[in-house]
Short mmCIF file of C-alpha atoms and ligand atoms in Angstrom, two decimals:
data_model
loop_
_atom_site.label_atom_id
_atom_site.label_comp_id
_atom_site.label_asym_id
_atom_site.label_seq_id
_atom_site.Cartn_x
_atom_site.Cartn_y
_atom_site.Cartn_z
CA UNK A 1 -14.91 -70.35 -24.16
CA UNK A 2 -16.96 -70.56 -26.92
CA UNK A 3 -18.44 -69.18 -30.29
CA UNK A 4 -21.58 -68.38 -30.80
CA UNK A 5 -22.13 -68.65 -35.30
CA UNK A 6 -25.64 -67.92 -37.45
CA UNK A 7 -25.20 -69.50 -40.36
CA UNK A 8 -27.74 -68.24 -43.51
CA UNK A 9 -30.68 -67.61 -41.06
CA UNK A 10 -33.73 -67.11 -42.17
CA UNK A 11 -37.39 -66.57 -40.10
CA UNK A 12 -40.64 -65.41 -40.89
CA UNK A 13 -43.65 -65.12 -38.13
CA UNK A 14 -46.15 -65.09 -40.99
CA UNK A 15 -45.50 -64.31 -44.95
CA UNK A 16 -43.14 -61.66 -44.56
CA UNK A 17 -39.56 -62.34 -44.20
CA UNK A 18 -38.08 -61.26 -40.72
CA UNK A 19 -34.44 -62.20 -41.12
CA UNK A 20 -33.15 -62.90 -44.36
CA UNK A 21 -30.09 -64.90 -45.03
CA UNK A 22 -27.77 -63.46 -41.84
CA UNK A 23 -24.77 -65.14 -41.24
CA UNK A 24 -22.53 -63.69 -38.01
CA UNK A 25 -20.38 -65.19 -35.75
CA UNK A 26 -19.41 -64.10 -32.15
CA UNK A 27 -15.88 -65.13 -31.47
CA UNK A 28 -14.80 -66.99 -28.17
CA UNK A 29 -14.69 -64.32 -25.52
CA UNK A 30 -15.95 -61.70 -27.67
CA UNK A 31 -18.37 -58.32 -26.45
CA UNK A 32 -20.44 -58.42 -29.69
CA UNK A 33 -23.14 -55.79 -29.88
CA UNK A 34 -26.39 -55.63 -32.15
CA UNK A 35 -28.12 -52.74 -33.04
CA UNK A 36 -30.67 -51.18 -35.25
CA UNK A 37 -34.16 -49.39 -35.62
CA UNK A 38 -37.56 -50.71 -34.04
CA UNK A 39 -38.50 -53.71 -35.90
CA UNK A 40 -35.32 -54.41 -37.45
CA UNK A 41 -35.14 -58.09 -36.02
CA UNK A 42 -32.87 -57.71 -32.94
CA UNK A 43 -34.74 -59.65 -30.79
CA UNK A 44 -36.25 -62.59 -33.12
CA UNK A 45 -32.58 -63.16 -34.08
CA UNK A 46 -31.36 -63.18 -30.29
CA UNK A 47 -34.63 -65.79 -29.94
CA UNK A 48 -32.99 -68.00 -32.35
CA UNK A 49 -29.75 -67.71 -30.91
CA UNK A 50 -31.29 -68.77 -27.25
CA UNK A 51 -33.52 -71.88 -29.41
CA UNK A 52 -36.79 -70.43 -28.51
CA UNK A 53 -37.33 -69.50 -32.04
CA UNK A 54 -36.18 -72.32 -34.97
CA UNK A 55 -35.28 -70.67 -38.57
CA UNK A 56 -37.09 -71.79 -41.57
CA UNK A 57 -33.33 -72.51 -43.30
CA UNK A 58 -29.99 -71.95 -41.51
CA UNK A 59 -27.78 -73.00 -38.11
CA UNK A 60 -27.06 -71.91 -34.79
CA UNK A 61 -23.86 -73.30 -33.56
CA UNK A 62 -22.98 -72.82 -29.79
CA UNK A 63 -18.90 -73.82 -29.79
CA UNK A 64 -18.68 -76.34 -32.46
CA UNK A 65 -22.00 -77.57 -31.74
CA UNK A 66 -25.23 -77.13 -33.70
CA UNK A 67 -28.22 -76.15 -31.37
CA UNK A 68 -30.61 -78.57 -32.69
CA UNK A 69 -28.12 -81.39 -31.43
CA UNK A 70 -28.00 -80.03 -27.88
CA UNK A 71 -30.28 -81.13 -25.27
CA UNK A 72 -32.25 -77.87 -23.32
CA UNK A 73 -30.27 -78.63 -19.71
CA UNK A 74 -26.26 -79.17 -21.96
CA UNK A 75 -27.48 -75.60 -23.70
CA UNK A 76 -28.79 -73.52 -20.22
CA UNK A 77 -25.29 -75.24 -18.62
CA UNK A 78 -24.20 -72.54 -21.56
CA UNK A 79 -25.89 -70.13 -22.61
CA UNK A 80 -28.07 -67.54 -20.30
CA UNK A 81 -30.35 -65.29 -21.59
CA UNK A 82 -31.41 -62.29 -19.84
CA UNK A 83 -34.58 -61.03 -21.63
CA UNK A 84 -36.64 -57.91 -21.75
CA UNK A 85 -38.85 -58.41 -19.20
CA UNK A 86 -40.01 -61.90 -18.54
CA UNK A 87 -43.39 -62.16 -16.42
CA UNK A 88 -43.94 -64.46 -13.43
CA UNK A 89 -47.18 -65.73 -12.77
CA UNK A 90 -45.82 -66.85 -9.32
CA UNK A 91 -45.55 -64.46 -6.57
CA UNK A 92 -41.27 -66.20 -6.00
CA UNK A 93 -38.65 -64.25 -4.59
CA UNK A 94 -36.12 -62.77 -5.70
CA UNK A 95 -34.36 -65.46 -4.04
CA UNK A 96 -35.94 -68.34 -5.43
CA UNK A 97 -35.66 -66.72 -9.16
CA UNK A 98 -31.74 -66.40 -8.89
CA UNK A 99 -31.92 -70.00 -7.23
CA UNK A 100 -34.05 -71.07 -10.72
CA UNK A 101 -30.81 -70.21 -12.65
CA UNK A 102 -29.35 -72.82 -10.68
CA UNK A 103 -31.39 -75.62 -12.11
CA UNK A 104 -29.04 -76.37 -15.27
CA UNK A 105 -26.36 -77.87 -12.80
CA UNK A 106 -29.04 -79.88 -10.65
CA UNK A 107 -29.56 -83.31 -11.39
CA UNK A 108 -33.07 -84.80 -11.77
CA UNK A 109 -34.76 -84.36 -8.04
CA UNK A 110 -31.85 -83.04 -7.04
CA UNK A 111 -31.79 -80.09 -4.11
CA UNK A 112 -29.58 -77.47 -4.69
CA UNK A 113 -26.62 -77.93 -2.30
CA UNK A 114 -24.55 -75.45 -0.26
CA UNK A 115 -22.27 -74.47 -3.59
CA UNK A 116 -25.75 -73.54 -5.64
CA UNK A 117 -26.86 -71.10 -2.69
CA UNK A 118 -22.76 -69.77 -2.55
CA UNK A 119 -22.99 -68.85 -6.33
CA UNK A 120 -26.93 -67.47 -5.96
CA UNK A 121 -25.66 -65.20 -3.36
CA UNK A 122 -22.92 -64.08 -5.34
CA UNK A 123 -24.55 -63.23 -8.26
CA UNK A 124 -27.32 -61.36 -5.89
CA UNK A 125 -23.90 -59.16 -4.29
CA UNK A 126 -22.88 -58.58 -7.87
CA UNK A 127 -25.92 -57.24 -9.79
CA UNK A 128 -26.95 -55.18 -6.01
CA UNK A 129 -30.09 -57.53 -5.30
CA UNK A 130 -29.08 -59.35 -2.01
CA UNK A 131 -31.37 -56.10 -0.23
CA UNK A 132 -34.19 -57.44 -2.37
CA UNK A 133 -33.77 -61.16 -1.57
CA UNK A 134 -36.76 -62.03 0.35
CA UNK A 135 -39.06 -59.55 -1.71
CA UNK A 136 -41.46 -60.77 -3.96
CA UNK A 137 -40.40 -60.65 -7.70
CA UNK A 138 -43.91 -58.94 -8.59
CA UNK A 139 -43.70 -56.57 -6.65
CA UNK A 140 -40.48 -54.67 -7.41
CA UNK A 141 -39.80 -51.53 -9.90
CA UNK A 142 -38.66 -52.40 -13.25
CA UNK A 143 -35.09 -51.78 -12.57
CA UNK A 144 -35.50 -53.72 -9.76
CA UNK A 145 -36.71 -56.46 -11.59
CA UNK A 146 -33.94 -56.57 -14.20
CA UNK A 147 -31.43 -56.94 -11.70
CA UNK A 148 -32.86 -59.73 -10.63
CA UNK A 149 -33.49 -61.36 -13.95
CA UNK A 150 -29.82 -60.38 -14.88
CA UNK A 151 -28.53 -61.82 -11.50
CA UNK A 152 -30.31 -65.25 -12.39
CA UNK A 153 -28.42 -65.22 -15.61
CA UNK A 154 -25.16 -64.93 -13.65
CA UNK A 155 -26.35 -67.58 -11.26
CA UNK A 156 -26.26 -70.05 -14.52
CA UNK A 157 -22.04 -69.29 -15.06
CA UNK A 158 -22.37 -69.25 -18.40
CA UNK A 159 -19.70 -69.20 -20.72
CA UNK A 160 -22.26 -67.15 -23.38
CA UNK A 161 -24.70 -64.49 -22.21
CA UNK A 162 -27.25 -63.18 -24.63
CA UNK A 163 -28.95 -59.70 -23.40
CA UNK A 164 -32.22 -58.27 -24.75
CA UNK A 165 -32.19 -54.58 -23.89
CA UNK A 166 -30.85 -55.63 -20.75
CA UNK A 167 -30.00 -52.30 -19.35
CA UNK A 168 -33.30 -50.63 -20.53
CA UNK A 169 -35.35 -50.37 -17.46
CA UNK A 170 -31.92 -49.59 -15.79
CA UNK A 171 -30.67 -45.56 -13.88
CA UNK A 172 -27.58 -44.77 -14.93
CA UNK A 173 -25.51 -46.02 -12.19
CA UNK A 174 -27.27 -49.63 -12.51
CA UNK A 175 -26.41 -49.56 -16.34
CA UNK A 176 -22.57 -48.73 -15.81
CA UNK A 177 -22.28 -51.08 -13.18
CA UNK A 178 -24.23 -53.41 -15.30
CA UNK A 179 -21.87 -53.36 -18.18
CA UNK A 180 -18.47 -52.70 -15.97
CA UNK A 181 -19.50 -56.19 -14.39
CA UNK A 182 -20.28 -58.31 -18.32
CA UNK A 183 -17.26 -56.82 -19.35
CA UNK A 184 -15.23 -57.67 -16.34
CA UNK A 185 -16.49 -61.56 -16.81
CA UNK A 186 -16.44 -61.20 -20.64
CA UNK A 187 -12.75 -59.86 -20.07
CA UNK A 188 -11.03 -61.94 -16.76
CA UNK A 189 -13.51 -65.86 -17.72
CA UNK A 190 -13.71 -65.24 -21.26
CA UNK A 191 -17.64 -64.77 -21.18
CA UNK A 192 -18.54 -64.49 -25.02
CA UNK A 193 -21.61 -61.86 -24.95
CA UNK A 194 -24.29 -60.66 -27.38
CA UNK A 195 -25.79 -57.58 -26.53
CA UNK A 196 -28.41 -55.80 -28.23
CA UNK A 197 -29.25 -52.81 -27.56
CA UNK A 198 -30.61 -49.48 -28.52
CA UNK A 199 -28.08 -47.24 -27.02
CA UNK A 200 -25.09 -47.06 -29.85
CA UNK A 201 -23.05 -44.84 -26.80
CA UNK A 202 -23.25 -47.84 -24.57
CA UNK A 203 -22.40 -50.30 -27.45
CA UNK A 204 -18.94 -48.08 -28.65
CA UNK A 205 -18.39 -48.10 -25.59
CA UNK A 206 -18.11 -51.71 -24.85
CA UNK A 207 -18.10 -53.95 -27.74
CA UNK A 208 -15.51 -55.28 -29.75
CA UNK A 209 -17.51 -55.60 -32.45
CA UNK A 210 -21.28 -54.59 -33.94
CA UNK A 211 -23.40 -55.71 -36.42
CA UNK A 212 -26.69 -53.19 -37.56
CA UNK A 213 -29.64 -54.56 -38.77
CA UNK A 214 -32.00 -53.03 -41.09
CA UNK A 215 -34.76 -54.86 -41.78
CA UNK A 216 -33.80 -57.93 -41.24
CA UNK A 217 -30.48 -57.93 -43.04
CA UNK A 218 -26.84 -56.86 -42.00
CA UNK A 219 -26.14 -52.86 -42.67
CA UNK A 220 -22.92 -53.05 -41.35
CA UNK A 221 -20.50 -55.12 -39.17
CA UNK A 222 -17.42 -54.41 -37.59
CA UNK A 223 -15.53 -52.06 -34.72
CA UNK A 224 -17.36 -49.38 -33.18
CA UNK A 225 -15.28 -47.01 -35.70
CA UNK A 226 -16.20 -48.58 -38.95
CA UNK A 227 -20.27 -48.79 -38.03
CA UNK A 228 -21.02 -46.24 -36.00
CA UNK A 229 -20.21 -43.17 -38.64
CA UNK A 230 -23.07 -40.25 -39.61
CA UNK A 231 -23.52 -42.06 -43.01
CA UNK A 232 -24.23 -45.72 -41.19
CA UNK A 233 -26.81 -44.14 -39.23
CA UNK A 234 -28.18 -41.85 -41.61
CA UNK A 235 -29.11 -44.56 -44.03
CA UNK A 236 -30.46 -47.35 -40.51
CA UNK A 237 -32.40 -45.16 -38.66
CA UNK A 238 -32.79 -42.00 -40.83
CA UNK A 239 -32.05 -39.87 -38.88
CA UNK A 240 -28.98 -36.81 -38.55
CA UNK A 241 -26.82 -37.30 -35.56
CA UNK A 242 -22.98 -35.89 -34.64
CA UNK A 243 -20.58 -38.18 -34.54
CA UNK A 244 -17.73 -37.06 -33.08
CA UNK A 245 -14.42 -39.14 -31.13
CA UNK A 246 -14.95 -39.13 -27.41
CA UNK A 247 -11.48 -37.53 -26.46
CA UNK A 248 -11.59 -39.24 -22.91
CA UNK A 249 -12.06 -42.87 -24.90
CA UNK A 250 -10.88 -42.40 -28.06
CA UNK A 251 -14.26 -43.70 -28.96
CA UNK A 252 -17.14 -42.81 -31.40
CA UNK A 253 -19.84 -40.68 -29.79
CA UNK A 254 -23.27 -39.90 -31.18
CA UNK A 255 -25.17 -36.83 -30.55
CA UNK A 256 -28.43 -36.17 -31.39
CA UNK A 257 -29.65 -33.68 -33.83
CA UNK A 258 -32.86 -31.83 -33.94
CA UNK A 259 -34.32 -30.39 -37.17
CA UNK A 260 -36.90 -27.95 -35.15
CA UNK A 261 -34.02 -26.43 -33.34
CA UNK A 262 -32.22 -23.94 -35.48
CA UNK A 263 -29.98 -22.39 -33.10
CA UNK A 264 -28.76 -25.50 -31.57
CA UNK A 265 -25.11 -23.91 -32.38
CA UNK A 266 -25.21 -21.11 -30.73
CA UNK A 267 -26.41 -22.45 -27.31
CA UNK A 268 -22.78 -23.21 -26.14
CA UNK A 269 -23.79 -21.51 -22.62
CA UNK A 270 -27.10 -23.99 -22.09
CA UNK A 271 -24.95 -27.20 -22.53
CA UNK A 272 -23.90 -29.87 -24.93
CA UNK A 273 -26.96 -31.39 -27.14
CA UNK A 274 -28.43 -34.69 -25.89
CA UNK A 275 -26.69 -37.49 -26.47
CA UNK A 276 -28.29 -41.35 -27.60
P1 LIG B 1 -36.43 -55.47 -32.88
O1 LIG B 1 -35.98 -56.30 -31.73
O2 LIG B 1 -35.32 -55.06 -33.80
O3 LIG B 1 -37.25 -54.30 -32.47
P2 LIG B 1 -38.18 -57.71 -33.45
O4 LIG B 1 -37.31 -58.87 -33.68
O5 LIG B 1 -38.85 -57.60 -32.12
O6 LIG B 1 -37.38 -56.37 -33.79
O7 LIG B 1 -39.32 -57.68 -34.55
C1 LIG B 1 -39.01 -57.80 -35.94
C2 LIG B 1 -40.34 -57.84 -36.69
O8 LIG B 1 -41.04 -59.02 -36.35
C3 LIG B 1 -41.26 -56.68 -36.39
O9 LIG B 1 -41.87 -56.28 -37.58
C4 LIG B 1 -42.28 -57.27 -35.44
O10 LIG B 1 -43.53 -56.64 -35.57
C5 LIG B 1 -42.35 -58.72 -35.91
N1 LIG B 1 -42.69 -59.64 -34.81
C6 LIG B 1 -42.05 -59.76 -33.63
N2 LIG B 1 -42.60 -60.72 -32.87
C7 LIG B 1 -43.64 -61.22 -33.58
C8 LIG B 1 -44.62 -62.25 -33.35
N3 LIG B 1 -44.61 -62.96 -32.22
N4 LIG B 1 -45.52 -62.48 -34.31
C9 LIG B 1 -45.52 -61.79 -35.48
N5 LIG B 1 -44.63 -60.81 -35.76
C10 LIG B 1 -43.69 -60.52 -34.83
#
């Protein structure tokens, strides 16, 4: 298992400060969720996390290890990242891209063997892509696609799974499934997982812990009770929402508010308001 620790990071693309002077950690095992507004730097920090993006001053350790020390193959033995969307110039299939997460155990000119394709095809059963195996990545719906790019993740048995949005592109019963199957590894092999995401609903619902962002800098951090609350939100994303305690979960839920409808309170018979 391990821990997943920013230390004091700090990034800019150009003059303006992205990320200024975070410091988290994601214990061993954990479900740790980010969230925050457009632009707040949820994905430049999970960037840095995965080594794709270096900080002007801070760390990145990955168990007791500092990134910078690791070499690329020892990390992706680690840590999987399951991005946004990630284009392929290469008309692969699906196949062959859930084989790809296989690489990080190969040797050098090494062919995958029999276990490589066993662990492929599980992770194709798992994330509901083995229909789509011989299809070619470019050609399938978004959803489609995520799977996929989420089932190559698995394919890597990581002990640390970073997700961008993962379950953005994803219907309803994908994104349940989705999360019912992280948290199932995150809770039975101890798979330590950052998550950000813009649904808060999704993230009470399964994290242990979340930090918001706002601009760059740490709002709040801690269980889904003490961050998600009307005033948190109000003052991240400025905007009113309802939030009440799902009596089913025991968990917070948000509700959307609308300012241009007045008589949102006394439409009990045309069903509950929207909810993030
Ligand atoms: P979030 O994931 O919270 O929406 P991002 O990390 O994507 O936020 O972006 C944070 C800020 O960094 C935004 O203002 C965005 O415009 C800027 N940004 C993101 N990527 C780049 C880039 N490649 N070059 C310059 N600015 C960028």
């Amino acid at each position: 298992m391990f821990a997943v620790e920013c230390e004091n990071i700090r990034f800019r693309y150009q003059k303006e400060w992205i990320l200024e002077d975070l410091s988290f950690k994601g214990a061993e095992g954990e479900f740790f969720g980010i969230i925050g507004p457009n632009g707040s730097g949820k994905t430049t920090l999970l960037k840095i996390v995965d080594g794709i993006l270096n900080p002007e001053r801070g760390s990145v350790c990955i168990g007791k290890t500092d990134i910078r020390e690791m070499k690329r193959n020892d990390f992706a033995k680690i840590v999987a990242m399951v991005p946004q969307d990630s284009p392929m110039i290469f008309p692969f299939t699906v196949h062959e891209v859930v084989l790809m997460g296989r690489a990080p155990h190969l040797g050098r000119l090494m062919f995958e063997r029999k276990s490589d394709f066993a662990v492929s095809q599980k992770a194709m059963e798992l994330t509901d892509t083995l229909s789509l195996a011989e299809r070619n990545i470019n050609e399938l719906s978004g959803g489609e696609r995520q799977r996929v790019l989420i089932a190559r993740a698995l394919a890597q048995e990581p002990g640390v799974i970073l997700l961008d949005e993962s379950t953005a592109h994803l219907d309803i019963k994908h994104q349940v499934a989705f999360f019912d199957l992280i948290r199932a590894l995150n809770r039975k092999e101890g798979l330590t997982v950052i998550a950000v995401t813009h649904d808060i609903n999704l993230a009470a619902l399964f994290c242990d812990r979340i930090m918001m962002l706002k601009e760059g800098c740490i709002h709040s951090i801690g269980t889904p009770d003490e961050v998600i609350t009307e005033s948190n939100i109000k003052e991240v994303y400025e905007t009113d929402v309802l939030v009440d305690c799902n009596s089913q979960t025991g968990l917070p839920r948000v509700t959307l508010l609308s300012s241009n409808l007045s008589d949102q309170g006394s439409r009990s018979n045309a069903g509950a308001a929207p909810q993030l």
